[in-house]
PDB file of C-alpha atoms in Angstrom:
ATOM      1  CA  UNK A 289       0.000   0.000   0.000  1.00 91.00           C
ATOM      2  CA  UNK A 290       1.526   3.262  -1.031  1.00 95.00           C
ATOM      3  CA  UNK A 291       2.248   5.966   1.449  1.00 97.00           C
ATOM      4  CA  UNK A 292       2.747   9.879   1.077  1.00 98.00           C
ATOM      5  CA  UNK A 293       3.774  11.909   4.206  1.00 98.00           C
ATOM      6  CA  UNK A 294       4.398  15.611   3.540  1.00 98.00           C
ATOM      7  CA  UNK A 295       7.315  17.409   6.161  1.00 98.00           C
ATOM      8  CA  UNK A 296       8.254  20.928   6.223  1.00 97.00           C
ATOM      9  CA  UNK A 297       8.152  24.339   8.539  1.00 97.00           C
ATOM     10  CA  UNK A 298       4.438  25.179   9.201  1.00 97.00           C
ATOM     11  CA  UNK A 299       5.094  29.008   9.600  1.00 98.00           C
ATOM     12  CA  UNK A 300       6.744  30.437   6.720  1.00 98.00           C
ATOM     13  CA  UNK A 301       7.612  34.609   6.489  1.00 98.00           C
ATOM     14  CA  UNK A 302       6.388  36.801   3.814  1.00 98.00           C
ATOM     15  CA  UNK A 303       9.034  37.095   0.306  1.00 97.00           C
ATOM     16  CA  UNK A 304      10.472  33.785   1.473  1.00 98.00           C
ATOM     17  CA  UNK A 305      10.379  30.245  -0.037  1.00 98.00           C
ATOM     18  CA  UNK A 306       8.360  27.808   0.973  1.00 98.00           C
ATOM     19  CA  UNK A 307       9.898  24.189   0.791  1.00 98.00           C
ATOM     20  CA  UNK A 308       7.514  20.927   1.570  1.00 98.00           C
ATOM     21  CA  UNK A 309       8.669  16.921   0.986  1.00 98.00           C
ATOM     22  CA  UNK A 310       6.790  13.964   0.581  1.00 98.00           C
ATOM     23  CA  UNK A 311       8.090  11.000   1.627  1.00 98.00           C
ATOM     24  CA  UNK A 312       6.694   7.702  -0.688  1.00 97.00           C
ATOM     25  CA  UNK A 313       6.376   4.429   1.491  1.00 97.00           C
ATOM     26  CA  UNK A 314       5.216   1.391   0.266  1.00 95.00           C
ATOM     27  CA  UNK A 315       6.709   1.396  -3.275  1.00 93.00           C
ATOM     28  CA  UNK A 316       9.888   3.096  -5.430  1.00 93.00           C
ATOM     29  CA  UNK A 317       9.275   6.579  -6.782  1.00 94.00           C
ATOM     30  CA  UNK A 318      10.589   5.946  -9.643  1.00 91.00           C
ATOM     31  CA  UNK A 319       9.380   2.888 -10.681  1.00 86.00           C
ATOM     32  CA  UNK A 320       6.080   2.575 -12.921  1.00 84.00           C
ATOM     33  CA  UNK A 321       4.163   5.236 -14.765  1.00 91.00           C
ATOM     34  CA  UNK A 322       2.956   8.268 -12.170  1.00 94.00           C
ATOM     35  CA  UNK A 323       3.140  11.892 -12.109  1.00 95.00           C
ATOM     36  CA  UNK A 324       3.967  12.906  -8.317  1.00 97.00           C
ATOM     37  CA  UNK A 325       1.812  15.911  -7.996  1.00 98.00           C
ATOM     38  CA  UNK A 326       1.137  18.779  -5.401  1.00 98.00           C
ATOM     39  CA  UNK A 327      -1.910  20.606  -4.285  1.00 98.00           C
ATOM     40  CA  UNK A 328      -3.219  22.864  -2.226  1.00 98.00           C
ATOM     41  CA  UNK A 329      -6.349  24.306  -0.200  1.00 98.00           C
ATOM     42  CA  UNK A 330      -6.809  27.596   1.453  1.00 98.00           C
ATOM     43  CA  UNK A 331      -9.132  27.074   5.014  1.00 97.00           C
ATOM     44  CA  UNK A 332     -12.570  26.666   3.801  1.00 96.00           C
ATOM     45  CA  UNK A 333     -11.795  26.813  -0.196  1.00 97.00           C
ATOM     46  CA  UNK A 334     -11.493  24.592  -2.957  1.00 97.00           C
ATOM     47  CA  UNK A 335      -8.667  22.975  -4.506  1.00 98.00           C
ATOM     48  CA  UNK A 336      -5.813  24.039  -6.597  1.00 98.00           C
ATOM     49  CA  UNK A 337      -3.625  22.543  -8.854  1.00 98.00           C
ATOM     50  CA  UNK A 338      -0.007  23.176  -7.960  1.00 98.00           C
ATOM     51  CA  UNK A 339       2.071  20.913 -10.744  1.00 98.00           C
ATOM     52  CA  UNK A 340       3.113  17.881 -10.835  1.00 97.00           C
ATOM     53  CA  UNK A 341       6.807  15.533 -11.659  1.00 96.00           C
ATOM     54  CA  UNK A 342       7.003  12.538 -13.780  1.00 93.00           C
ATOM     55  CA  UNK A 343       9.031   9.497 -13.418  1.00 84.00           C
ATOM     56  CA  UNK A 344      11.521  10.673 -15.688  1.00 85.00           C
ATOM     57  CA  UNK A 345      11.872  14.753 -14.455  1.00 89.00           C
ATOM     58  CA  UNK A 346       9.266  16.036 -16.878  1.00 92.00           C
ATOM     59  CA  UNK A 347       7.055  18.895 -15.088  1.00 96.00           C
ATOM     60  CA  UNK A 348       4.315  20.923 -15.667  1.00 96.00           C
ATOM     61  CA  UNK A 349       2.851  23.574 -12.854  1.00 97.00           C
ATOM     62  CA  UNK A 350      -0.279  25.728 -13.039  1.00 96.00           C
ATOM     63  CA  UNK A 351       0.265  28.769 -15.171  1.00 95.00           C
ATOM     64  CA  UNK A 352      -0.478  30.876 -12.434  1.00 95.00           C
ATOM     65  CA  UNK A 353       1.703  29.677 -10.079  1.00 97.00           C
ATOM     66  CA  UNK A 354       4.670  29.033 -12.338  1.00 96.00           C
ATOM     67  CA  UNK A 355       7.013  31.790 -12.301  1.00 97.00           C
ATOM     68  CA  UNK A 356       7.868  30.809  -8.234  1.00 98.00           C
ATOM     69  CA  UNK A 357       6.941  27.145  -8.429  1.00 98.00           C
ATOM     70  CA  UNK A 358       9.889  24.502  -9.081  1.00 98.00           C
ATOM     71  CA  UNK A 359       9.088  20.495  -8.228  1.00 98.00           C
ATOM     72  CA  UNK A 360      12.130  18.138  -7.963  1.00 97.00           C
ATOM     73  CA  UNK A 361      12.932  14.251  -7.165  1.00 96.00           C
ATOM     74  CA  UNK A 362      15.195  12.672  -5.110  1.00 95.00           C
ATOM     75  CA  UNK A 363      15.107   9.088  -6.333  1.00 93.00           C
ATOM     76  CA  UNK A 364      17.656   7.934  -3.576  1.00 94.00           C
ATOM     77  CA  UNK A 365      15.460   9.121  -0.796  1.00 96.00           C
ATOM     78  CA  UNK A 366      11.868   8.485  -2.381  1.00 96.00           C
ATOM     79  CA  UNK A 367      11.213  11.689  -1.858  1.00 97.00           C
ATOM     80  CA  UNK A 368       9.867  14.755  -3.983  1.00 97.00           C
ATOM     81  CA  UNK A 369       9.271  18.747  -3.157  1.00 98.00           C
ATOM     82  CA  UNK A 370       7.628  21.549  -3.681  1.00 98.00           C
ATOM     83  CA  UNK A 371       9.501  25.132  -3.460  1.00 98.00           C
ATOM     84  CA  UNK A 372       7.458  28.204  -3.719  1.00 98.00           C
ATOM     85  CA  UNK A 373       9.011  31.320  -3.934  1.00 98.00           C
ATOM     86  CA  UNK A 374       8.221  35.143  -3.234  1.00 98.00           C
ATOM     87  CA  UNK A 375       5.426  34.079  -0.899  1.00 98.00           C
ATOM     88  CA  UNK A 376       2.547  36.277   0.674  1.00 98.00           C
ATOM     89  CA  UNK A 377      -0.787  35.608   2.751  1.00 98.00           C
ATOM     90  CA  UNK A 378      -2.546  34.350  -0.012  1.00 98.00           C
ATOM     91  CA  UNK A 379       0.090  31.135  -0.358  1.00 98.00           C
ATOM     92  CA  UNK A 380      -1.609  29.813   3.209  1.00 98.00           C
ATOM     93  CA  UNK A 381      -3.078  26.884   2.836  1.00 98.00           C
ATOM     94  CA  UNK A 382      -3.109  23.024   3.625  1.00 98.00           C
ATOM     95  CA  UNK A 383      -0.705  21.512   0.930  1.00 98.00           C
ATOM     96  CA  UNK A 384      -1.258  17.862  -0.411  1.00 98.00           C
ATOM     97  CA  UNK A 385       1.466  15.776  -2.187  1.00 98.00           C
ATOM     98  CA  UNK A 386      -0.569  13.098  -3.823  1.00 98.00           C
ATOM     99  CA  UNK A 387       0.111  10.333  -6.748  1.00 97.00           C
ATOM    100  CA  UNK A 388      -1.328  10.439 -10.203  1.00 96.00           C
ATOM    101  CA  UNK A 389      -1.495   7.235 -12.181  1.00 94.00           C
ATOM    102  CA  UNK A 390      -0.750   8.131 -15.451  1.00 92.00           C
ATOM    103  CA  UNK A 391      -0.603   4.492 -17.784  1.00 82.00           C
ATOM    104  CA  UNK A 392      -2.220   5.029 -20.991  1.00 82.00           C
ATOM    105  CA  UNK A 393      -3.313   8.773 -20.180  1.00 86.00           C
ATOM    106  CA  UNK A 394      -4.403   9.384 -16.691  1.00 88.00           C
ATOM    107  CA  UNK A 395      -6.310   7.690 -13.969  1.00 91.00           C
ATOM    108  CA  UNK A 396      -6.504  10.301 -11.807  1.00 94.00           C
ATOM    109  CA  UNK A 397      -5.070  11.120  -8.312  1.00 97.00           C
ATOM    110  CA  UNK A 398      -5.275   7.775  -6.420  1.00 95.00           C
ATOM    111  CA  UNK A 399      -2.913   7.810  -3.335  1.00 97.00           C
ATOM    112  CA  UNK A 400      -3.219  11.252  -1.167  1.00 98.00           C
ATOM    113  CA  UNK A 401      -1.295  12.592   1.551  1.00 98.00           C
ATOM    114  CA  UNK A 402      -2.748  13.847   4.967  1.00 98.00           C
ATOM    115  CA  UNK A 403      -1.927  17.654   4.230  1.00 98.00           C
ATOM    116  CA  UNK A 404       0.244  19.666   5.667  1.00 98.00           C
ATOM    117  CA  UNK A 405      -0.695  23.020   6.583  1.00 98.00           C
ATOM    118  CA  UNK A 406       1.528  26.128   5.802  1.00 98.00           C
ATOM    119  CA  UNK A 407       0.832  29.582   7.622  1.00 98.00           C
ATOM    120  CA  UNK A 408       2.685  32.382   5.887  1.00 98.00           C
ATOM    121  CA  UNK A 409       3.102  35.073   8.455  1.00 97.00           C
ATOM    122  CA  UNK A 410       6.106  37.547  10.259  1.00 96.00           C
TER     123      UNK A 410
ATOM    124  CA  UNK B 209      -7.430  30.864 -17.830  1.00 77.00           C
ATOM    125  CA  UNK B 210      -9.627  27.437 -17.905  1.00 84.00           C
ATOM    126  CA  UNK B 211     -12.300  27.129 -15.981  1.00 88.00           C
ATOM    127  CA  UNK B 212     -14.267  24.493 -14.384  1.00 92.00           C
ATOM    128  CA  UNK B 213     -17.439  25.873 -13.279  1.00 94.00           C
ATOM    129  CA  UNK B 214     -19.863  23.292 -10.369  1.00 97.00           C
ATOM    130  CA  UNK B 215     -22.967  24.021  -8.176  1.00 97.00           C
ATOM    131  CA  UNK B 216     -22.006  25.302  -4.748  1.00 98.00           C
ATOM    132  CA  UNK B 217     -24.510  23.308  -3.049  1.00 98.00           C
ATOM    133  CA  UNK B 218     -26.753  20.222  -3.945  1.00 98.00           C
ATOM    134  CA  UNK B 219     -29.476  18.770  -1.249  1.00 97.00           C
ATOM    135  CA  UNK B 220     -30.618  15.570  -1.589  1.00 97.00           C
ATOM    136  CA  UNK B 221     -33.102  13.481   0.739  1.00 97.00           C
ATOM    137  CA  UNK B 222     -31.688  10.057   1.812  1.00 97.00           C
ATOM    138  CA  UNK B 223     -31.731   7.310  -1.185  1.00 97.00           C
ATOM    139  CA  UNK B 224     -32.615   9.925  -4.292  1.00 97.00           C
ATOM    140  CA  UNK B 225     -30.368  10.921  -6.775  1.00 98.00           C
ATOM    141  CA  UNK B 226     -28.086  13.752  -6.738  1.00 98.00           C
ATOM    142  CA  UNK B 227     -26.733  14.706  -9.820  1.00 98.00           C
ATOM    143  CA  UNK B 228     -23.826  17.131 -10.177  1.00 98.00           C
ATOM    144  CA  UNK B 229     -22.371  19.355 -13.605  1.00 96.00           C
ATOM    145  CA  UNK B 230     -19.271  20.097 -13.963  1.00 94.00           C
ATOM    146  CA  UNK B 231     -19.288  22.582 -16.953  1.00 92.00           C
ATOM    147  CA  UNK B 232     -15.902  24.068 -18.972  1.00 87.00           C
ATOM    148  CA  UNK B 233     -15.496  27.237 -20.368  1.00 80.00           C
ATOM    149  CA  UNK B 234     -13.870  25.846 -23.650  1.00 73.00           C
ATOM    150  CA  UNK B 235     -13.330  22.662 -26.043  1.00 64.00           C
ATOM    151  CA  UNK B 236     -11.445  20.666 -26.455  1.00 63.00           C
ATOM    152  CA  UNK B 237     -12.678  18.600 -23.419  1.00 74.00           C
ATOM    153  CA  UNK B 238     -10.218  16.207 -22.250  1.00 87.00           C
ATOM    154  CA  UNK B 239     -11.544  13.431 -19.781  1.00 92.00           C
ATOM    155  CA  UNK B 240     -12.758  14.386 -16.371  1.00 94.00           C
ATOM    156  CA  UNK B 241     -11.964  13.512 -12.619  1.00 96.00           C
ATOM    157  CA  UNK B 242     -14.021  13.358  -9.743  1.00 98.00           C
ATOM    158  CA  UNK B 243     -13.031  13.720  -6.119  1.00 98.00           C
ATOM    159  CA  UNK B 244     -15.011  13.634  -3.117  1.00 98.00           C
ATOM    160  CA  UNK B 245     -13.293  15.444   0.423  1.00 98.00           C
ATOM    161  CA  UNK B 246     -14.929  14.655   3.940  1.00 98.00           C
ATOM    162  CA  UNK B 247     -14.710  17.236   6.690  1.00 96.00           C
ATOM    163  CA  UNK B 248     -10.473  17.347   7.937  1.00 95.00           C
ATOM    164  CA  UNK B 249      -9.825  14.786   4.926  1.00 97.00           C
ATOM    165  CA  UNK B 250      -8.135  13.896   2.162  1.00 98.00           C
ATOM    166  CA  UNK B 251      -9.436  14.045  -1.115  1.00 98.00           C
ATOM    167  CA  UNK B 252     -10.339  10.936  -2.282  1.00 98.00           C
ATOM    168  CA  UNK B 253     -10.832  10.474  -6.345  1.00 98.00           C
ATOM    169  CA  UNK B 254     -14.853   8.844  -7.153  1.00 98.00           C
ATOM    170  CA  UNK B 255     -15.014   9.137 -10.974  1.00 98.00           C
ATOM    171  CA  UNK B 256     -11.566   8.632 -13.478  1.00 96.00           C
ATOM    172  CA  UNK B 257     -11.763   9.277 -17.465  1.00 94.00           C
ATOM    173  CA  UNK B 258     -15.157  11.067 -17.185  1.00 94.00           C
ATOM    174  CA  UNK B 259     -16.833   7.935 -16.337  1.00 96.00           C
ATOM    175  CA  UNK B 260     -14.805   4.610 -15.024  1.00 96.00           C
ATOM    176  CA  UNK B 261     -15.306   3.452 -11.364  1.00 97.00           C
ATOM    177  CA  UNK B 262     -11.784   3.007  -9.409  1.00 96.00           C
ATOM    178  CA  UNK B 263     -12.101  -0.263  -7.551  1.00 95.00           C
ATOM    179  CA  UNK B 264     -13.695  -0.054  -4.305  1.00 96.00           C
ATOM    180  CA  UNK B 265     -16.307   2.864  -5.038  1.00 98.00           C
ATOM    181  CA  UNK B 266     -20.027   1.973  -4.552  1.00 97.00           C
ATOM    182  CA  UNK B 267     -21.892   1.413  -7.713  1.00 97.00           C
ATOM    183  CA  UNK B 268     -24.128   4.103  -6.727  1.00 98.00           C
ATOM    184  CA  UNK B 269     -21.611   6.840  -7.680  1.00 98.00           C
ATOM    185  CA  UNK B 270     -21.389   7.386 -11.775  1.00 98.00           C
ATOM    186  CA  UNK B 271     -19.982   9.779 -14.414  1.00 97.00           C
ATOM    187  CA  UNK B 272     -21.435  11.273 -18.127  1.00 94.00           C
ATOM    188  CA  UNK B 273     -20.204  13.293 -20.653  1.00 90.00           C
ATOM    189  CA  UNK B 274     -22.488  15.433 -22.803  1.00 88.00           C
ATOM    190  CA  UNK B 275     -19.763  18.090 -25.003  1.00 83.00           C
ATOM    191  CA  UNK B 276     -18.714  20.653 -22.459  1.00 85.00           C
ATOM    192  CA  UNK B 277     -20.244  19.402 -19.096  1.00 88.00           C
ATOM    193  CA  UNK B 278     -19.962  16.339 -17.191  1.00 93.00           C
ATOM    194  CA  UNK B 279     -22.073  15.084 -14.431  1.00 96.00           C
ATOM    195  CA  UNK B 280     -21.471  13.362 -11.413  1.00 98.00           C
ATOM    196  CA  UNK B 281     -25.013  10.905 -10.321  1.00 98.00           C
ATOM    197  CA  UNK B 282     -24.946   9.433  -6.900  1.00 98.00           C
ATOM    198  CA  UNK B 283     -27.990   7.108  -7.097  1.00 98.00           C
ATOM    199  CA  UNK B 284     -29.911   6.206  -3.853  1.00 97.00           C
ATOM    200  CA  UNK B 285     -27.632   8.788  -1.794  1.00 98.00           C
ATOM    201  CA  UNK B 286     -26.630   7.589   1.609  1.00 97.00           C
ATOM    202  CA  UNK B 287     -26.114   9.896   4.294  1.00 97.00           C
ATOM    203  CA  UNK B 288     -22.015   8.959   4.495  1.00 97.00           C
ATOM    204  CA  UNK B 289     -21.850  10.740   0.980  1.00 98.00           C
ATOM    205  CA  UNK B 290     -22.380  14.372   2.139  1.00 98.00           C
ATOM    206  CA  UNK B 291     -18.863  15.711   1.639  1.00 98.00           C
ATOM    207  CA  UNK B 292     -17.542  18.382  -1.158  1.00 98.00           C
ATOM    208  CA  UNK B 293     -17.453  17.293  -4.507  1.00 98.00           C
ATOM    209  CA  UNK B 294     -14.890  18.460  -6.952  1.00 98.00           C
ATOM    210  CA  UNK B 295     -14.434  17.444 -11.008  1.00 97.00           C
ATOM    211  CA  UNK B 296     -10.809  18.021 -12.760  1.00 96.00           C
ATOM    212  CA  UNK B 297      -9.641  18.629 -16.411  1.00 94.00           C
ATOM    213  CA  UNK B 298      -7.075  19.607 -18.077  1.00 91.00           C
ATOM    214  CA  UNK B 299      -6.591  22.491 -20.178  1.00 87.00           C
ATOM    215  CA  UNK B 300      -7.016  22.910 -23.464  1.00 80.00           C
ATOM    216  CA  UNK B 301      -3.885  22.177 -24.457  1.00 83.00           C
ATOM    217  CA  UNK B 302      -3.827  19.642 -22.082  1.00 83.00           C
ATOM    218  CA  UNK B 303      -0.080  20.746 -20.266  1.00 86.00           C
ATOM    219  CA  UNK B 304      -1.930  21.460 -16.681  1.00 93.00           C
ATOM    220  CA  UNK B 305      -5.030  20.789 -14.575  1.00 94.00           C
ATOM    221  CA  UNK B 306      -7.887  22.725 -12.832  1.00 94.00           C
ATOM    222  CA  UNK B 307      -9.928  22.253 -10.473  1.00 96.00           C
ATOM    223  CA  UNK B 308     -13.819  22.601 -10.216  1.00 96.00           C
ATOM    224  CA  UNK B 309     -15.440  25.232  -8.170  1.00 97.00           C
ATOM    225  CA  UNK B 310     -16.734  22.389  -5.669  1.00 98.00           C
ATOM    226  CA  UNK B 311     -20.150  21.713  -4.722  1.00 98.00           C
ATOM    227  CA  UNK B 312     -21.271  20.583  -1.104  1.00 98.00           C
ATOM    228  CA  UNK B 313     -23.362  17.852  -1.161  1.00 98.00           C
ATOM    229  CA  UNK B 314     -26.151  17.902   1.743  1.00 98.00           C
ATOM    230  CA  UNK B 315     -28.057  14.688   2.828  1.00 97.00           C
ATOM    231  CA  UNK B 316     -31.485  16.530   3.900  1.00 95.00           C
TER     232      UNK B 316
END
């Protein structure tokens, strides 16, 4: 059974960079066909797409988000992150690292983490 | 920017249907995700490819596709599925998703 744990500071300060990591259990990273994906969810709001990391490095974020948004992989550690730059108020939010199964086009987001929520604040 | 647009709110009475759109603002349509979120959870995906059941999800939840909107039908509605509901897409050009507006399903 596949696992996703996300770790990182829960108070963050205004213009810095936020920097979350998910830790895969239960299988290797980089092993079958799956996007490794991040998203997030303001208190008492809806969803948003953050971007997501192939198997092989390929990315893609959410246009909005892109210009302060990079998503790596650690392969060695099973791991993956999530840095957001430049960030303000509006960047609080419980953040999700969560699998997509992507075979023959997508099967959506099957495995989620338990969130992680990030307060950006001085 | 592409948008996903869904019903803030849907009341149902214990076993009727609920049905719930999901519409886009532009074609081309790519397939369509469904994920239902309980109070302090996790999402957890209902619907995959606009229509196909992931193993373990009651029969009573299924997915259509009519050009730019999809629906989401929970048939004889239980009161363990009130939760927020949320449909995904791509983009047109398919390089990133979105996210429906969410709707909160209410078991009356």
């Amino acid at each position: 059974q596949v696992q996703l744990q996300e770790s990182g500071p829960g108070l963050v300060k205004p213009s810095q960079t936020l920097s979350l990591t998910c830790t895969v259990s239960g299988g290797s990273i980089s092993s079958g066909s799956y996007y490794w994906s991040w998203i997030r969810q303001p208190a008492g709001k809806g969803l948003e797409w953050i971007g997501r990391i192939y198997t092989s490095g390929s990315t893609n974020y959410n246009p909005s988000l892109k210009s302060r948004v990079t998503i790596s992989v650690d392969t060695s550690k099973n791991q993956f992150s999530l840095k957001l730059s430049s960030v303000t108020a509006a960047d609080t939010a419980v953040y999700y690292c969560a699998r997509e199964n992507y075979g023959s086009g997508s099967y959506g987001v099957d495995y989620w983490g338990q969130g992680t929520l990030v307060t950006v604040s001085s | 920017s592409y948008e996903l647009t869904q019903p803030p709110s849907v009341s149902v009475s214990p076993g009727q249907t609920a049905r719930i759109t999901c519409s886009a603002d532009a074609l081309p349509k790519h397939y369509t995700y469904w994920y239902q979120q309980k109070p302090g959870q996790a999402p957890m995906l209902v619907i995959y490819k606009d229509s196909e059941r992931p193993s373990g999800i009651p029969e009573r939840f299924s997915g259509s596709s009519s050009g730019t909107t999809v629906t989401l039908t929970i048939s004889g509605v239980q009161a363990e599925d009130e939760a927020d509901y949320y449909c995904q897409s791509a983009d047109s050009s398919n390089t990133y998703y979105v996210f429906g507006t969410g709707t909160k399903v209410t078991v009356l």
